[in-house]
Amino acid sequence: ALSPRLALRTHQMTSQIITFQGNPLHLQGNNTPRVGDVAPDFTVLKNDLTPASLHDYTGKGKVLVISSVPSLDTGVCNACTKRFNESLRGAQVLTISADLPFAQARWAAKEIPNSHHVECFSDHKDLDFATKYGLHIRELRLCARAVFVIDKTGHIRYAQVVPEMTDHPDYEAIYAAVAEANQ
């Protein structure tokens, strides 16, 4: 059973609209998964263009953090991914954007070289992740900023869709959810 504290920390979208600098953007896709749901599987591309799925990472005894970002080449996405690389422990981080795999590889080599717990994946090909998680921004063909903590059994323990694209996610809540999922 999920603790009431985790359930209270869940941020759920009540509509399919987020903003960019106050301007509305529309999200497309399935309903965003909620705390307690089994995390939906998806297929994305590794930087070498081979497919990867959530199934490749679940069931391995690790807590997972899915960090969905619009583009690694923007200030907030860059800072968020680097922060997870530097200070988030106890979880494997899957950073997903609609950036091309080549751009992600270049960014990762420069910004997070030798990272062992943060990997970048591209959803550019068919937006499978963004569609299955309800994070496809229709106007921009990008992924919305969101974070999901998935426990060792494959269930979502924390979910946040950031309502304003230029804002950071709630790092302290994410770190607390990872710590609790590791207990």
Backbone as CSV, one residue per row, in Angstrom:
resi,resn,N_x,N_y,N_z,CA_x,CA_y,CA_z,C_x,C_y,C_z
1,ALA,0.839,-1.188,0.000,0.000,0.000,0.000,0.881,1.248,0.000
2,LEU,0.421,2.262,-0.679,1.163,3.516,-0.728,0.841,4.344,0.498
3,SER,1.835,5.034,0.985,1.608,5.837,2.173,0.746,7.042,1.827
4,PRO,-0.060,7.514,2.773,-0.881,8.696,2.515,-0.019,9.912,2.179
5,ARG,1.195,9.959,2.767,2.079,11.088,2.494,2.447,11.147,1.018
6,LEU,2.737,10.004,0.418,3.059,9.990,-1.006,1.851,10.390,-1.829
7,ALA,0.698,9.879,-1.457,-0.502,10.206,-2.213,-0.765,11.710,-2.175
8,LEU,-0.505,12.346,-1.051,-0.733,13.789,-0.948,0.266,14.585,-1.768
9,ARG,1.454,14.033,-1.997,2.468,14.751,-2.766,2.266,14.619,-4.265
10,THR,1.310,13.842,-4.701,1.079,13.644,-6.119,0.476,14.904,-6.725
11,HIS,1.038,15.314,-7.845,0.518,16.468,-8.569,-0.184,15.939,-9.805
12,GLN,-1.487,16.132,-9.903,-2.221,15.614,-11.041,-2.771,16.773,-11.855
13,MET,-2.696,16.607,-13.168,-3.265,17.616,-14.057,-4.784,17.486,-14.007
14,THR,-5.468,18.591,-13.871,-6.922,18.550,-13.902,-7.421,18.886,-15.301
15,SER,-6.524,19.354,-16.153,-6.884,19.619,-17.544,-5.712,19.198,-18.415
16,GLN,-5.901,19.281,-19.686,-4.854,18.916,-20.624,-4.119,20.161,-21.125
17,ILE,-3.929,21.142,-20.235,-3.262,22.387,-20.626,-2.133,22.684,-19.650
18,ILE,-0.972,23.034,-20.206,0.142,23.573,-19.433,0.445,24.937,-20.048
19,THR,1.428,25.631,-19.499,1.766,26.935,-20.077,3.262,27.031,-20.363
20,PHE,3.590,27.915,-21.280,4.968,28.320,-21.558,4.992,29.833,-21.468
21,GLN,5.651,30.338,-20.433,5.683,31.773,-20.143,4.272,32.352,-20.100
22,GLY,3.371,31.588,-19.484,1.993,32.022,-19.295,1.066,31.735,-20.461
23,ASN,1.588,31.319,-21.599,0.762,31.032,-22.773,0.351,29.561,-22.776
24,PRO,-0.933,29.289,-23.029,-1.421,27.904,-22.944,-0.883,27.008,-24.061
25,LEU,-0.601,25.763,-23.673,-0.208,24.710,-24.604,-1.045,23.481,-24.283
26,HIS,-1.373,22.706,-25.281,-2.274,21.566,-25.129,-1.507,20.254,-25.145
27,LEU,-1.810,19.416,-24.150,-1.201,18.092,-24.070,-2.094,17.078,-24.772
28,GLN,-1.462,16.160,-25.474,-2.160,15.087,-26.170,-1.709,13.747,-25.630
29,GLY,-2.537,12.759,-25.822,-2.165,11.405,-25.447,-3.102,10.831,-24.414
30,ASN,-2.694,9.696,-23.865,-3.479,9.021,-22.831,-3.511,9.880,-21.570
31,ASN,-4.330,9.479,-20.623,-4.330,10.147,-19.325,-2.984,9.922,-18.658
32,THR,-2.488,10.937,-17.999,-1.224,10.815,-17.287,-1.372,9.795,-16.167
33,PRO,-0.439,8.836,-16.070,-0.519,7.835,-15.001,-0.515,8.490,-13.618
34,ARG,-1.160,7.825,-12.672,-1.285,8.341,-11.311,-0.539,7.464,-10.320
35,VAL,-0.337,7.998,-9.136,0.277,7.226,-8.058,-0.544,5.964,-7.835
36,GLY,0.151,4.827,-7.753,-0.487,3.538,-7.567,-0.652,2.751,-8.853
37,ASP,-0.661,3.442,-10.002,-0.762,2.760,-11.291,0.523,1.998,-11.588
38,VAL,0.408,0.923,-12.345,1.588,0.293,-12.919,2.073,1.238,-14.013
39,ALA,3.357,1.538,-14.020,3.903,2.458,-15.017,3.745,1.857,-16.415
40,PRO,3.094,2.578,-17.332,2.923,2.055,-18.686,4.266,1.875,-19.395
41,ASP,4.403,0.764,-20.101,5.611,0.527,-20.877,5.615,1.458,-22.088
42,PHE,6.774,1.737,-22.619,6.931,2.602,-23.784,8.242,2.240,-24.464
43,THR,8.400,2.706,-25.689,9.645,2.497,-26.420,10.212,3.851,-26.829
44,VAL,11.482,4.042,-26.558,12.229,5.248,-26.929,13.531,4.781,-27.583
45,LEU,14.359,5.729,-28.008,15.634,5.378,-28.628,16.801,5.763,-27.735
46,LYS,17.770,4.859,-27.654,19.041,5.183,-27.016,19.817,6.089,-27.970
47,ASN,20.917,6.647,-27.497,21.700,7.548,-28.331,22.352,6.852,-29.515
48,ASP,22.459,5.515,-29.484,23.003,4.777,-30.631,21.897,4.294,-31.574
49,LEU,20.683,4.806,-31.393,19.501,4.534,-32.212,18.870,3.166,-31.976
50,THR,19.324,2.428,-30.975,18.669,1.161,-30.650,17.484,1.440,-29.731
51,PRO,16.423,0.646,-29.852,15.250,0.875,-29.007,15.496,0.449,-27.558
52,ALA,14.821,1.131,-26.668,14.821,0.795,-25.240,13.384,0.952,-24.757
53,SER,13.022,0.137,-23.792,11.672,0.238,-23.236,11.765,0.329,-21.721
54,LEU,10.696,0.757,-21.104,10.664,0.799,-19.647,10.872,-0.608,-19.101
55,HIS,10.334,-1.592,-19.795,10.477,-2.990,-19.370,11.953,-3.397,-19.227
56,ASP,12.831,-2.785,-20.006,14.270,-3.082,-19.915,14.845,-2.680,-18.558
57,TYR,14.165,-1.798,-17.829,14.692,-1.248,-16.581,13.915,-1.687,-15.345
58,THR,12.658,-2.097,-15.513,11.868,-2.512,-14.353,12.211,-3.951,-13.975
59,GLY,11.939,-4.282,-12.730,12.182,-5.637,-12.254,13.640,-5.960,-11.990
60,LYS,14.462,-4.950,-11.918,15.892,-5.149,-11.694,16.311,-4.740,-10.272
61,GLY,15.310,-4.521,-9.404,15.609,-4.191,-8.017,16.011,-2.749,-7.782
62,LYS,15.722,-1.859,-8.741,16.074,-0.448,-8.593,14.829,0.423,-8.688
63,VAL,14.870,1.500,-7.935,13.868,2.549,-8.085,14.234,3.324,-9.345
64,LEU,13.227,3.698,-10.131,13.454,4.465,-11.353,12.842,5.850,-11.215
65,VAL,13.501,6.827,-11.811,12.936,8.166,-11.948,12.877,8.455,-13.437
66,ILE,11.679,8.729,-13.937,11.542,9.181,-15.318,11.436,10.692,-15.260
67,SER,12.377,11.350,-15.910,12.381,12.811,-15.993,12.107,13.184,-17.442
68,SER,10.907,13.667,-17.700,10.520,14.096,-19.039,10.828,15.580,-19.165
69,VAL,11.592,15.935,-20.203,11.986,17.328,-20.394,11.715,17.754,-21.835
70,PRO,11.414,19.035,-22.061,11.197,19.500,-23.443,12.445,19.383,-24.322
71,SER,13.597,19.871,-23.835,14.837,19.792,-24.613,16.028,19.982,-23.690
72,LEU,16.998,19.074,-23.801,18.201,19.163,-22.962,19.000,20.434,-23.230
73,ASP,18.797,21.053,-24.395,19.532,22.263,-24.757,18.893,23.545,-24.219
74,THR,18.011,23.428,-23.240,17.435,24.614,-22.616,17.905,24.691,-21.168
75,GLY,17.879,25.859,-20.610,18.420,26.086,-19.273,17.828,25.232,-18.178
76,VAL,16.502,25.161,-18.085,15.864,24.410,-17.006,16.111,22.911,-17.184
77,CYS,15.971,22.405,-18.402,16.176,20.964,-18.652,17.625,20.572,-18.373
78,ASN,18.544,21.412,-18.797,19.967,21.184,-18.545,20.219,21.132,-17.038
79,ALA,19.752,22.137,-16.326,19.982,22.220,-14.878,19.324,21.063,-14.137
80,CYS,18.124,20.704,-14.532,17.395,19.606,-13.876,18.143,18.289,-14.046
81,THR,18.552,17.986,-15.252,19.234,16.721,-15.515,20.581,16.671,-14.815
82,LYS,21.312,17.781,-14.834,22.599,17.828,-14.131,22.401,17.698,-12.622
83,ARG,21.341,18.300,-12.085,21.075,18.187,-10.647,20.780,16.745,-10.253
84,PHE,19.968,16.056,-11.042,19.709,14.647,-10.761,21.005,13.841,-10.821
85,ASN,21.859,14.154,-11.779,23.129,13.437,-11.910,24.030,13.677,-10.694
86,GLU,24.032,14.899,-10.195,24.939,15.265,-9.101,24.418,14.886,-7.722
87,SER,23.096,14.928,-7.516,22.622,14.805,-6.132,21.548,13.763,-5.877
88,LEU,20.975,13.164,-6.897,19.942,12.160,-6.660,20.599,10.792,-6.574
89,ARG,20.462,10.160,-5.438,21.027,8.825,-5.233,19.899,7.857,-4.915
90,GLY,20.144,6.589,-5.165,19.153,5.571,-4.854,18.176,5.308,-5.969
91,ALA,18.460,5.810,-7.177,17.555,5.588,-8.303,18.313,5.656,-9.619
92,GLN,17.800,4.944,-10.600,18.253,5.062,-11.979,17.371,6.113,-12.626
93,VAL,17.965,7.122,-13.262,17.205,8.208,-13.869,17.160,8.016,-15.382
94,LEU,15.956,8.011,-15.921,15.752,7.950,-17.361,15.236,9.316,-17.796
95,THR,16.090,10.095,-18.439,15.692,11.415,-18.923,15.231,11.258,-20.364
96,ILE,14.006,11.703,-20.626,13.411,11.518,-21.950,13.009,12.868,-22.524
97,SER,13.419,13.104,-23.775,13.018,14.315,-24.497,12.772,13.946,-25.954
98,ALA,12.239,14.886,-26.708,12.045,14.679,-28.140,13.256,15.151,-28.936
99,ASP,14.361,15.464,-28.251,15.601,15.811,-28.946,16.052,14.627,-29.797
100,LEU,16.779,14.912,-30.852,17.372,13.834,-31.643,18.408,13.094,-30.803
101,PRO,18.548,11.793,-31.002,19.537,11.027,-30.238,20.957,11.587,-30.370
102,PHE,21.293,12.110,-31.537,22.641,12.663,-31.757,22.877,13.887,-30.876
103,ALA,21.856,14.735,-30.766,21.962,15.924,-29.912,22.070,15.511,-28.447
104,GLN,21.317,14.490,-28.054,21.396,14.010,-26.673,22.783,13.450,-26.362
105,ALA,23.343,12.691,-27.289,24.677,12.115,-27.074,25.712,13.217,-26.909
106,ARG,25.617,14.248,-27.743,26.549,15.381,-27.651,26.395,16.083,-26.304
107,TRP,25.149,16.335,-25.904,24.887,17.006,-24.638,25.423,16.172,-23.471
108,ALA,25.109,14.885,-23.445,25.520,14.020,-22.335,27.039,13.935,-22.230
109,ALA,27.729,13.839,-23.359,29.199,13.765,-23.332,29.804,15.022,-22.729
110,LYS,29.170,16.146,-22.968,29.687,17.420,-22.453,29.241,17.696,-21.019
111,GLU,27.975,17.437,-20.703,27.390,17.880,-19.438,27.389,16.834,-18.321
112,ILE,27.266,15.548,-18.666,27.244,14.509,-17.624,28.137,13.326,-18.026
113,PRO,29.400,13.602,-18.345,30.275,12.491,-18.745,30.443,11.514,-17.578
114,ASN,30.584,10.269,-17.902,30.805,9.208,-16.907,29.648,9.018,-15.938
115,SER,28.456,9.460,-16.297,27.290,9.239,-15.428,26.903,7.767,-15.483
116,HIS,26.644,7.202,-14.318,26.240,5.808,-14.267,24.777,5.631,-13.871
117,HIS,24.120,6.713,-13.436,22.724,6.547,-13.018,21.753,7.473,-13.743
118,VAL,22.242,8.274,-14.704,21.361,9.097,-15.529,21.622,8.730,-16.989
119,GLU,20.564,8.334,-17.689,20.665,8.030,-19.112,19.651,8.887,-19.862
120,CYS,20.016,9.302,-21.064,19.128,10.115,-21.892,18.566,9.276,-23.034
121,PHE,17.280,9.464,-23.293,16.579,8.721,-24.329,15.769,9.684,-25.185
122,SER,15.662,9.350,-26.476,14.925,10.188,-27.415,13.543,9.611,-27.704
123,ASP,12.546,10.463,-27.631,11.176,10.114,-27.986,10.804,10.744,-29.327
124,HIS,11.833,11.209,-30.051,11.610,11.952,-31.294,10.906,11.132,-32.368
125,LYS,11.259,9.873,-32.498,10.779,9.064,-33.617,9.258,9.021,-33.709
126,ASP,8.591,8.603,-32.624,7.132,8.495,-32.708,6.398,8.962,-31.458
127,LEU,7.108,9.590,-30.533,6.500,10.135,-29.313,5.701,9.083,-28.544
128,ASP,6.205,7.848,-28.526,5.500,6.770,-27.836,5.373,7.058,-26.340
129,PHE,6.475,7.474,-25.706,6.422,7.809,-24.277,5.458,8.969,-24.038
130,ALA,5.655,10.064,-24.768,4.829,11.261,-24.549,3.351,10.967,-24.754
131,THR,3.027,10.126,-25.711,1.627,9.780,-25.966,1.066,8.911,-24.844
132,LYS,1.818,7.899,-24.435,1.319,6.985,-23.399,1.223,7.631,-22.029
133,TYR,2.015,8.690,-21.798,1.992,9.380,-20.509,1.227,10.710,-20.574
134,GLY,0.585,11.008,-21.707,-0.211,12.229,-21.842,0.606,13.499,-21.810
135,LEU,1.846,13.448,-22.318,2.776,14.571,-22.206,3.194,15.169,-23.547
136,HIS,2.549,14.790,-24.631,2.899,15.307,-25.957,2.323,16.715,-26.109
137,ILE,3.196,17.703,-26.225,2.746,19.090,-26.417,2.414,19.270,-27.894
138,ARG,1.134,19.385,-28.192,0.647,19.440,-29.580,1.307,20.558,-30.392
139,GLU,1.384,21.745,-29.834,1.873,22.895,-30.601,3.376,22.823,-30.905
140,LEU,4.137,22.098,-30.110,5.599,22.121,-30.240,6.220,20.773,-30.607
141,ARG,5.417,19.703,-30.559,5.923,18.325,-30.760,7.099,18.041,-29.827
142,LEU,6.920,18.418,-28.573,7.899,18.176,-27.518,7.218,17.439,-26.374
143,CYS,8.033,16.949,-25.448,7.518,16.341,-24.216,7.355,17.434,-23.162
144,ALA,6.292,17.359,-22.408,6.102,18.287,-21.287,7.055,17.907,-20.155
145,ARG,7.372,18.876,-19.292,8.220,18.604,-18.135,7.391,17.845,-17.091
146,ALA,7.895,16.680,-16.705,7.204,15.843,-15.729,8.214,14.911,-15.084
147,VAL,7.884,14.430,-13.887,8.744,13.473,-13.190,7.863,12.389,-12.584
148,PHE,8.301,11.145,-12.755,7.628,9.988,-12.178,8.651,9.176,-11.405
149,VAL,8.322,8.783,-10.191,9.149,7.864,-9.411,8.449,6.519,-9.455
150,ILE,9.180,5.495,-9.891,8.626,4.153,-10.051,9.347,3.228,-9.078
151,ASP,8.577,2.524,-8.257,9.193,1.661,-7.251,9.714,0.367,-7.866
152,LYS,10.273,-0.484,-7.043,10.908,-1.716,-7.512,9.915,-2.724,-8.077
153,THR,8.622,-2.510,-7.826,7.591,-3.399,-8.369,6.966,-2.844,-9.645
154,GLY,7.427,-1.682,-10.098,6.903,-1.090,-11.323,5.713,-0.179,-11.144
155,HIS,5.399,0.169,-9.890,4.267,1.058,-9.609,4.747,2.501,-9.433
156,ILE,3.915,3.424,-9.860,4.244,4.843,-9.721,4.028,5.259,-8.274
157,ARG,5.070,5.830,-7.678,5.022,6.285,-6.286,4.915,7.804,-6.185
158,TYR,5.263,8.492,-7.254,5.197,9.958,-7.286,4.999,10.367,-8.740
159,ALA,4.167,11.365,-8.971,3.936,11.873,-10.326,3.735,13.377,-10.264
160,GLN,4.471,14.085,-11.088,4.303,15.541,-11.177,4.415,15.965,-12.629
161,VAL,3.370,16.588,-13.141,3.436,17.285,-14.423,3.584,18.750,-14.054
162,VAL,4.684,19.358,-14.464,4.958,20.753,-14.093,4.064,21.648,-14.950
163,PRO,3.193,22.450,-14.327,2.212,23.219,-15.091,2.802,24.337,-15.957
164,GLU,3.939,24.902,-15.564,4.606,25.962,-16.341,5.937,25.405,-16.836
165,MET,6.114,25.355,-18.149,7.301,24.712,-18.735,8.632,25.295,-18.264
166,THR,8.644,26.554,-17.866,9.902,27.178,-17.460,10.214,26.969,-15.977
167,ASP,9.344,26.253,-15.257,9.574,25.976,-13.839,10.289,24.643,-13.658
168,HIS,10.982,24.524,-12.540,11.631,23.273,-12.159,10.607,22.374,-11.471
169,PRO,10.863,21.067,-11.481,10.002,20.171,-10.698,10.286,20.348,-9.210
170,ASP,9.504,19.713,-8.383,9.660,19.777,-6.925,10.722,18.761,-6.484
171,TYR,11.989,19.194,-6.488,13.108,18.291,-6.201,12.987,17.622,-4.838
172,GLU,12.634,18.377,-3.825,12.573,17.797,-2.478,11.526,16.691,-2.394
173,ALA,10.387,16.884,-3.050,9.350,15.852,-3.060,9.836,14.616,-3.830
174,ILE,10.569,14.841,-4.897,11.103,13.722,-5.693,12.108,12.935,-4.852
175,TYR,13.039,13.635,-4.197,14.049,12.957,-3.373,13.370,12.185,-2.235
176,ALA,12.334,12.768,-1.638,11.613,12.082,-0.553,10.909,10.828,-1.081
177,ALA,10.324,10.920,-2.270,9.630,9.768,-2.852,10.635,8.654,-3.179
178,VAL,11.812,9.022,-3.669,12.851,8.019,-3.958,13.284,7.344,-2.656
179,ALA,13.528,8.139,-1.612,13.946,7.577,-0.325,12.882,6.618,0.211
180,GLU,11.620,7.023,0.138,10.538,6.175,0.643,10.388,4.905,-0.198
181,ALA,10.566,5.018,-1.512,10.443,3.847,-2.395,11.579,2.857,-2.166
182,ASN,12.689,3.323,-1.610,13.832,2.452,-1.325,13.734,1.757,0.027
183,GLN,12.742,2.098,0.838,12.620,1.483,2.155,12.002,0.112,2.084
